[in-house]
Amino acid sequence: MFSETIELRGHIIDSLILPKVLDQILTRGATFKIAEIKIGQKRADQSFARIEVGADTSEALNELVLRLRQHGAEVVEQADARLATAPGDGIFPDNFYVTTNQQTFVRIDGREIEVQPAMMDSAIAVNSAKGIARAVKFFDVKGGDQIVVGHQGIKVSPVQRSTSHTDLFQFINTTVGANEPKAGVIRAIAAELQRARTAGGKIAAVAGKAVALTGAGEYLQRLIELGYIQRFFTGNASAVYDAERALFGTSRGISTDRPLPGAGHENHLRAINVLRALGGIQAAVEKKVLTSGIMHTCIQKGVDIVLTGSIRDDGPIPGVTTGVVEAQKIMREKLTDVSHVLLLGTVQHSLAVASLLSPAVKTICVDIYPAAVAHIVDQQPFHSIGLVTDVEPFLRELCEAIANPAKSEAKRALVR
Amino acid sequence: MFSETIELRGHIIDSLILPKVLDQILTRGATFKIAEIKIGQKRADQSFARIEVGADTSEALNELVLRLRQHGAEVVEQADARLATAPGDGIFPDNFYVTTNQQTFVRIDGREIEVQPAMMDSAIAVNSAKGIARAVKFFDVKGGDQIVVGHQGIKVSPVQRSTSHTDLFQFINTTVGANEPKAGVIRAIAAELQRARTAGGKIAAVAGKAVALTGAGEYLQRLIELGYIQRFFTGNASAVYDAERALFGTSRGISTDRPLPGAGHENHLRAINVLRALGGIQAAVEKKVLTSGIMHTCIQKGVDIVLTGSIRDDGPIPGVTTGVVEAQKIMREKLTDVSHVLLLGTVQHSLAVASLLSPAVKTICVDIYPAAVAHIVDQQPFHSIGLVTDVEPFLRELCEAIANPAKSEAKRALVR
Amino acid sequence: MFSETIELRGHIIDSLILPKVLDQILTRGATFKIAEIKIGQKRADQSFARIEVGADTSEALNELVLRLRQHGAEVVEQADARLATAPGDGIFPDNFYVTTNQQTFVRIDGREIEVQPAMMDSAIAVNSAKGIARAVKFFDVKGGDQIVVGHQGIKVSPVQRSTSHTDLFQFINTTVGANEPKAGVIRAIAAELQRARTAGGKIAAVAGKAVALTGAGEYLQRLIELGYIQRFFTGNASAVYDAERALFGTSRGISTDRPLPGAGHENHLRAINVLRALGGIQAAVEKKVLTSGIMHTCIQKGVDIVLTGSIRDDGPIPGVTTGVVEAQKIMREKLTDVSHVLLLGTVQHSLAVASLLSPAVKTICVDIYPAAVAHIVDQQPFHSIGLVTDVEPFLRELCEAIANPAKSEAKRALVR
Amino acid sequence: MFSETIELRGHIIDSLILPKVLDQILTRGATFKIAEIKIGQKRADQSFARIEVGADTSEALNELVLRLRQHGAEVVEQADARLATAPGDGIFPDNFYVTTNQQTFVRIDGREIEVQPAMMDSAIAVNSAKGIARAVKFFDVKGGDQIVVGHQGIKVSPVQRSTSHTDLFQFINTTVGANEPKAGVIRAIAAELQRARTAGGKIAAVAGKAVALTGAGEYLQRLIELGYIQRFFTGNASAVYDAERALFGTSRGISTDRPLPGAGHENHLRAINVLRALGGIQAAVEKKVLTSGIMHTCIQKGVDIVLTGSIRDDGPIPGVTTGVVEAQKIMREKLTDVSHVLLLGTVQHSLAVASLLSPAVKTICVDIYPAAVAHIVDQQPFHSIGLVTDVEPFLRELCEAIANPAKSEAKRALVR
């Protein structure tokens, strides 16, 4: 029997840290003895636990401790992190430490250095001289970089749940299902975004095709005009659907004004051709060819636009980043100073963006498919809210709640 | 090779009757020869085709002709329908003819009699003396009744598509998917319902749990107050969720006002207890205990309420029909004079209601689950519209479009 | 500030009881102080916590304590439960206590009596003289019965998670999603069912239409023949689809042998007519008219069949319970001695059955719709496993794993 | 009133061409008069119709005729196609003709030239001197190329349905839903693929993450070993999940052997690092580091692998095409000689591949999400079959049916 002693600190009970740690231990067939436990007497107080963990093999114990550290467990004997040299550009040394999206510290020369940015699925590159630790993706690493290996000297500080009960993001399970009321949540999201803007926070919107196709764009434009969106992420197809409506009155050949669907993909291709001929969206706006739509409003209001490509794209239009690695670099850069993200009707872009976010960023995910919402919310369980609903009426109601909170409350009266 | 000659009449091409007939023939390995074809030269003209059908066995030919008759084919040699005696109450004779939901005529003593009501999955009971033919369910038939057997002497007149291109219900594929714009369709539905009411049509609403649980009830109440709903079909649980909100401010323990879900099923049971103690919803309204909600509005405005039970119910409350056969009888009776049906967020009740409708009734089906919409719309492909969207914002927008069509058109302005 | 002291006992940490209690307190804006905590030093040891809870109003405190009791909290000052008289048949007194599906004890004359059966959404009727406490539904209660009111004198003992790590049902999140491997879980389910049968446990299967329609029946029959199913719950439509296949080779008009769907609902109605004419399934088997299918195998092997009706049914066939309240009584009775339940492709029947189960019963829920699985598993999070997969291949693989565990392991070889 | 005369030829009735044409005319508020109609008297005979179409404006008539041409209508006055010069690389002239995925002919100097390849959403570049017409994407066109504009001189030959009733792909509606039997269809697919291979056809498999994650890979490998797969398309993540299982025994941290999910994304990243360090999959196989899995089998058996990237990727591994436009070029090239495509559990790749296919290629689409199947099958309604089922048991059963057709038929016996 091999054993090690770990310690937990913080809101370890109501943030579910202690139960999760014990759950991992039992699930993996290991044993534990709680050597000491001190639980905070009040909401704001910190708790503490020291636990001896035992497993049958040294390997099993190591793997277990690795998991426990991701829940914030520290091994008691403090030691410096071990470093190894990256053998080449884009290649990590064997046994490199893989980050979670939790705040992470690495112990170098007896000092704890915070890894920045907090970003999941990265390695940690250390510059001991400068006392800097960076989370690095494969495309960041250069041969010769010093990379953390093993799990010694790493401390993870898991997100602690807010203890304020006015906070929208405090609940464990924050998906509002198809059969649950959403009006109240949407008003609370409006209030949250208003607080965020007042405090100088930056808000990103990530939009799937449903936004342009369902006619939800007009509400997104209104949010942009009201100053609620600072970054806009979407794909080539969505940008073109938006331009198609501005140029030809349709999106994927379908007009929002006619009662029922028409047909056809030609306008989509013609819109691409127009934008290619003019040199892109910015040029089309400047030349007054593109005079409405989400992209037009973004450019008018100075919103940063990030357009990325996929293998399903026609075109693409100028301005789309067609290399997926280059696209990730741009996305990461444009997300560094964002405080809130709206993920609207897209699994592909939402997961790509969510994987680049620090754990402090709050996300609101809206999709009509329950499986899509569940998949995305899973990435950041403490700071995300999922709504299973149609994205067009969601944006309409959010817009009303922001533009005129009193009228939104009194919407029954409006109807009469 | 066995063969028979069939004839088709009506809008056999643009209503897809001819292609479907040929499709059936080919699919079943039979052969055809078009002996004569005359196609209407204008939209309003009728077409005609005479086709010789051949199959390897007499049995296969019979089964094939049976199918073709359901698409409106007539066999050329006219003959009276054959009748047999029902051997006992609730039992049909062998080989009884099974109705579709198309308009059906049966030839008795050389005369064609229309079967009434037009209702699918029934047998046909004939009273030759009175010249009457009724569609009968198992529970309708009595021992000794004369029932049509075989398929001789039966003529089916399939629904012909409207040739007016202003009609919402004219399209072949009328499901508006998750990624399609719905604002225009909802305004068209509003206009359709307004025309229906002006013409004296009666509208039924069939509501699943989502209506009460998501807070959509207030919009349904508004439709009732505006005189747009004459029949209301729902289950025990939905009626109780509605009463629970009226009595305790929650539905299934969840308040619409608080931003995020609470928990609990107690209020549901307490609401049932209150209604059982008072003797039902009508009594609770009269005693001024129930003073708001959908059920309250129905009673205030004289809407016919049909409450049915299921094996998942708690309670049930007085007024719920707990026998499923008795419930079908009541539902059928309350649907006889209805012209339009709104099917809102329920597969169970929607399919039960749709199976009792005549083919002339128009249905609008709304559900957030694409599979639910597809399943329900399949029952009446020519006279139904399906929308894959959240039922609460659907009703909100429908309500706005009906209450104030001009404001609805100008809703962009409203937001600003 | 009003306050009360509560105590928690058992595996309060790794069964998530303590975190959930603290979560409830914070969520409702109340405060807590942990007066004492003692955590078991080993897996098998019990833990203990004494917590002072404070709230702004007496009402809020009462409601909060009510919630906490459902997580197993006891108020420290022990007192007898309060009783009130049921004012009439089928009516509870105001403020009746509503059970959860946890093991519950009620204190009468200073003694703790276990409420039986453990069944959610019921009231508790007490016979003080006999020292008996029963969970009663609305249809059970008689005027004059003594019913527990308020929450004083009630102790709830929540399900504690298994501490054995070989147990399939020990995990917190036990839904296997669409994109996860299922072969291993299915083998583990096979082993669990084998252990259950060896220990004399009784297994119920609850089957939706998908079972008969997809041709999964043959695998269910094999399970019955192998002695793995003692109770069979299904609806009228499913029983008829099964008989239709036995009588005419189709289910809902579709043959499993032909490559692609045919059409038609007639055989369904003819099968109903045959069974009505003969007097039901049992009679049809005895008269050798029904000679194959699930129902036939059930009758041959003496499996208890429970058939219930819904408003969507045609027929129904003799033997179907058409009153929904009567159906619940029969279902409850047939579930009392069951240890495991397979919930196969039906939301309606699965939720009805799950609401009648004691918390000790283990459930395995299989459905191709993720939302259906999530909805059903929510009812019994600790003792249920959900699989998002097609029910036909699930039963095929389960059958193979039970009939021939070695061959199942070696199925790769089989393929070659 | 403006009018034009169109002609239709071929199986215009049972291939639904005539009804669709009339439907378009009515839907758009235009009028028609059937000047002449001649319908083939036998299955193999061609039909003919001449129709005068009228509309209110010349513009509306033009747009309508454009649609009708996509259904195969020809305008009677034959004229050469009009050409215009591409104004620059990657830019088409205004009003360029947009191809469908139907076989298309363009009239140049009085001769009809077939456009090759038949590929949707392209323009047509004509080399009059060589008598060649090519379908060109934006990335294909060079400044100065002669591009077809308008719709004059274009003839489209829509796919005609097979008149053989043994053909799996002859049906109009070919999606097998969640509640329908699949065993027969899977055997028919097996037979179709066997015929295809016997005839020298090439089969492509397009695999989403579900294939590697659910453990379905072993069945795909078996199909490869049996010579049934010549091209393999997948994404970076799927290839890595497959390698992760080969290297570490897990996919996305989950082992197929253990009964229930573990956790973790590290092995995914370690697998990427191993493959980057070695220089890719081919090298890893050669160096005997990668010794099992789908990718290994592909390389052993000489299957062409096409790996494409997305913005969600980690890594990527060497060999992945990270530029989306370059990826499309490679995909198109590798699809030119393919006769059948299996689309397995991926919307993204399936739609990308389907958009590059000629209409003669037959596709089989399998996904557990009904909406995904519907979306993909929509692209090629006549030559595709959709199955709503779990991909792992689908491949298992397909594999059994191919490897041992007799055993597959007798699988009931196997179970016993």
XYZ file of C-alpha atoms in Angstrom, chain C residues 65-332:
268
model
C -35.990 23.210 7.319
C -38.616 21.296 5.332
C -36.164 21.114 2.409
C -33.241 20.170 4.633
C -35.217 17.328 6.138
C -35.619 15.905 2.689
C -31.855 15.684 2.582
C -31.914 13.823 5.885
C -31.510 16.686 8.352
C -33.140 16.158 11.723
C -34.140 19.023 13.992
C -32.494 18.514 17.311
C -35.466 18.982 19.566
C -37.253 15.693 19.102
C -41.023 15.859 19.078
C -43.873 13.671 17.956
C -45.342 14.230 14.508
C -48.544 16.231 14.449
C -51.620 14.542 13.036
C -54.842 15.890 11.575
C -57.997 14.200 10.367
C -58.660 13.753 6.632
C -61.827 15.782 5.994
C -63.215 13.324 3.417
C -62.404 10.442 1.117
C -59.584 11.368 -1.243
C -58.808 14.621 0.583
C -55.895 15.356 2.883
C -55.983 17.882 5.718
C -54.308 21.226 4.994
C -50.564 21.343 5.382
C -50.165 17.570 4.943
C -46.583 16.313 4.815
C -45.497 15.292 1.290
C -43.136 12.334 1.049
C -40.026 12.077 -1.054
C -38.869 8.745 -2.409
C -36.426 8.423 0.497
C -36.780 6.061 3.431
C -38.887 8.024 5.952
C -39.538 7.659 9.699
C -42.283 9.323 11.685
C -42.170 9.784 15.464
C -45.394 8.707 17.166
C -45.685 8.466 20.935
C -41.936 8.826 21.234
C -41.219 5.925 18.864
C -39.891 6.148 15.338
C -41.959 4.188 12.844
C -40.842 3.547 9.262
C -43.278 4.734 6.631
C -44.128 1.986 4.170
C -43.852 1.763 1.294
C -41.161 4.371 0.551
C -43.009 6.189 -2.226
C -42.748 9.788 -3.352
C -45.514 12.363 -3.580
C -47.719 10.740 -0.985
C -49.126 11.732 2.414
C -48.520 9.670 5.570
C -51.463 8.001 7.282
C -50.785 6.906 10.860
C -52.536 4.229 12.885
C -51.209 5.037 16.342
C -52.863 2.058 17.966
C -51.174 -0.418 15.644
C -47.985 1.629 15.382
C -48.210 1.712 11.581
C -47.442 4.527 9.140
C -48.418 4.188 5.480
C -47.572 6.327 2.446
C -50.971 7.090 0.936
C -51.986 8.528 -2.425
C -55.135 10.598 -2.865
C -57.051 7.514 -3.885
C -55.978 5.665 -0.703
C -57.145 8.135 1.917
C -60.501 7.818 3.662
C -62.309 10.521 5.613
C -61.238 10.251 9.245
C -57.755 8.874 8.549
C -55.042 10.426 10.716
C -52.591 12.221 8.420
C -49.215 13.750 9.327
C -49.185 17.549 8.979
C -46.235 19.966 9.158
C -42.727 18.571 9.263
C -42.192 18.012 12.952
C -41.351 14.479 14.016
C -40.288 13.381 10.529
C -36.880 11.915 9.792
C -35.698 11.165 6.290
C -32.830 8.773 5.622
C -31.475 9.587 2.190
C -30.016 6.879 0.022
C -26.351 6.518 0.820
C -24.052 5.748 -2.046
C -22.549 2.323 -2.164
C -18.991 2.336 -0.896
C -18.100 -0.724 -2.936
C -16.319 0.348 -6.065
C -17.407 -2.726 -7.967
C -20.975 -1.516 -7.939
C -22.357 -0.238 -11.223
C -24.717 2.150 -9.422
C -22.199 4.012 -7.289
C -21.413 6.951 -9.546
C -22.925 10.399 -9.274
C -23.389 10.923 -12.968
C -24.513 7.702 -14.510
C -25.797 8.668 -17.893
C -23.785 7.238 -20.771
C -24.170 9.732 -23.592
C -24.504 9.305 -27.323
C -20.746 9.692 -27.845
C -19.577 7.346 -25.121
C -18.753 3.640 -25.327
C -21.536 1.356 -24.127
C -20.196 -2.165 -24.623
C -18.585 -2.250 -21.162
C -21.625 -0.835 -19.380
C -23.904 -3.342 -21.056
C -21.703 -6.222 -19.909
C -21.759 -4.764 -16.379
C -25.562 -4.536 -16.523
C -25.680 -8.167 -17.614
C -23.544 -9.133 -14.627
C -25.714 -7.030 -12.278
C -28.890 -8.727 -13.516
C -27.268 -12.132 -13.140
C -26.316 -11.324 -9.521
C -29.869 -10.051 -8.941
C -31.451 -13.254 -10.241
C -29.054 -15.426 -8.270
C -30.066 -13.500 -5.147
C -33.747 -14.071 -5.944
C -34.435 -10.508 -7.078
C -37.323 -9.811 -9.398
C -36.840 -7.802 -12.566
C -39.474 -5.715 -14.306
C -39.325 -4.573 -17.929
C -41.220 -1.439 -18.962
C -41.470 -1.288 -22.749
C -42.424 1.546 -25.056
C -43.496 1.252 -28.657
C -39.903 1.264 -29.904
C -39.436 -2.268 -28.545
C -42.137 -3.860 -30.685
C -41.692 -1.517 -33.653
C -37.942 -1.925 -34.103
C -37.981 -5.686 -33.840
C -36.315 -5.667 -30.420
C -39.009 -8.020 -29.158
C -37.113 -11.153 -30.047
C -34.324 -10.185 -27.636
C -36.784 -9.349 -24.881
C -38.408 -12.758 -25.435
C -35.014 -14.392 -25.089
C -34.510 -12.586 -21.752
C -37.903 -13.838 -20.613
C -37.073 -17.402 -21.654
C -33.811 -17.191 -19.737
C -35.804 -16.233 -16.635
C -34.693 -12.593 -16.457
C -38.084 -10.848 -16.533
C -40.784 -11.383 -13.896
C -43.041 -8.393 -14.581
C -43.871 -6.774 -17.902
C -45.412 -3.293 -18.133
C -46.536 -1.812 -21.399
C -49.362 0.066 -23.098
C -52.204 -1.085 -25.296
C -50.505 0.071 -28.500
C -47.259 -1.806 -27.823
C -49.080 -5.017 -26.977
C -50.994 -4.722 -30.227
C -47.877 -3.968 -32.297
C -46.421 -7.164 -30.871
C -49.556 -9.172 -31.655
C -49.766 -7.587 -35.108
C -46.326 -8.942 -35.905
C -47.289 -12.379 -34.603
C -50.560 -12.420 -36.568
C -49.655 -10.561 -39.780
C -45.863 -10.229 -39.872
C -45.885 -6.459 -39.466
C -45.817 -3.808 -36.719
C -47.714 -0.626 -37.581
C -47.788 -2.029 -41.093
C -43.998 -2.339 -41.308
C -42.232 -5.632 -41.758
C -38.785 -6.109 -40.257
C -37.741 -8.344 -43.093
C -38.262 -5.984 -45.972
C -35.443 -3.512 -46.427
C -37.522 -0.339 -46.200
C -40.770 0.910 -44.695
C -44.128 0.012 -46.214
C -47.158 1.805 -44.873
C -50.463 1.430 -43.164
C -52.316 1.138 -39.956
C -54.911 -1.475 -40.953
C -53.126 -4.498 -39.570
C -52.964 -2.735 -36.222
C -56.761 -2.431 -36.193
C -57.265 -5.968 -37.497
C -55.036 -7.328 -34.718
C -57.142 -5.453 -32.163
C -60.279 -6.902 -33.690
C -58.902 -10.451 -33.536
C -57.973 -10.045 -29.866
C -61.325 -8.474 -29.000
C -63.183 -11.266 -30.774
C -61.193 -13.943 -28.927
C -61.420 -12.228 -25.544
C -57.856 -11.065 -25.077
C -54.235 -12.145 -25.256
C -54.444 -15.025 -22.803
C -57.367 -16.515 -24.740
C -55.597 -15.943 -28.054
C -52.595 -17.871 -26.764
C -54.736 -20.690 -25.404
C -56.633 -20.976 -28.688
C -53.261 -21.084 -30.487
C -54.093 -18.016 -32.562
C -51.254 -16.032 -30.975
C -48.209 -18.279 -31.228
C -45.236 -15.924 -31.045
C -44.161 -12.503 -29.819
C -43.426 -10.864 -26.471
C -46.937 -11.254 -25.068
C -47.013 -14.915 -26.076
C -43.699 -15.556 -24.368
C -44.866 -13.710 -21.239
C -47.902 -15.960 -20.997
C -45.923 -19.132 -21.728
C -43.393 -18.259 -19.040
C -45.852 -16.957 -16.453
C -44.606 -13.354 -16.505
C -47.051 -10.929 -14.873
C -48.356 -8.536 -17.537
C -49.622 -5.042 -16.713
C -51.316 -3.332 -19.663
C -52.428 0.277 -19.329
C -54.369 2.599 -21.604
C -53.957 6.119 -22.942
C -56.097 8.576 -24.872
C -54.159 7.759 -28.045
C -55.175 4.082 -28.032
C -57.171 2.262 -30.625
C -59.309 -0.511 -29.215
C -58.332 -1.202 -26.553
C -57.827 -4.946 -26.306
C -59.360 -6.883 -23.400
C -57.038 -6.918 -20.410
C -55.988 -3.284 -20.712
C -56.795 -1.215 -17.638
C -58.494 1.851 -19.090
C -58.972 3.776 -15.850
C -55.776 5.615 -15.020
C -56.256 5.565 -11.254
C -57.030 1.859 -11.248
C -53.957 1.359 -13.449
C -51.747 3.114 -10.887
C -53.044 0.840 -8.128
C -52.227 -2.260 -10.165
C -48.791 -0.936 -11.140
C -47.946 -0.136 -7.533
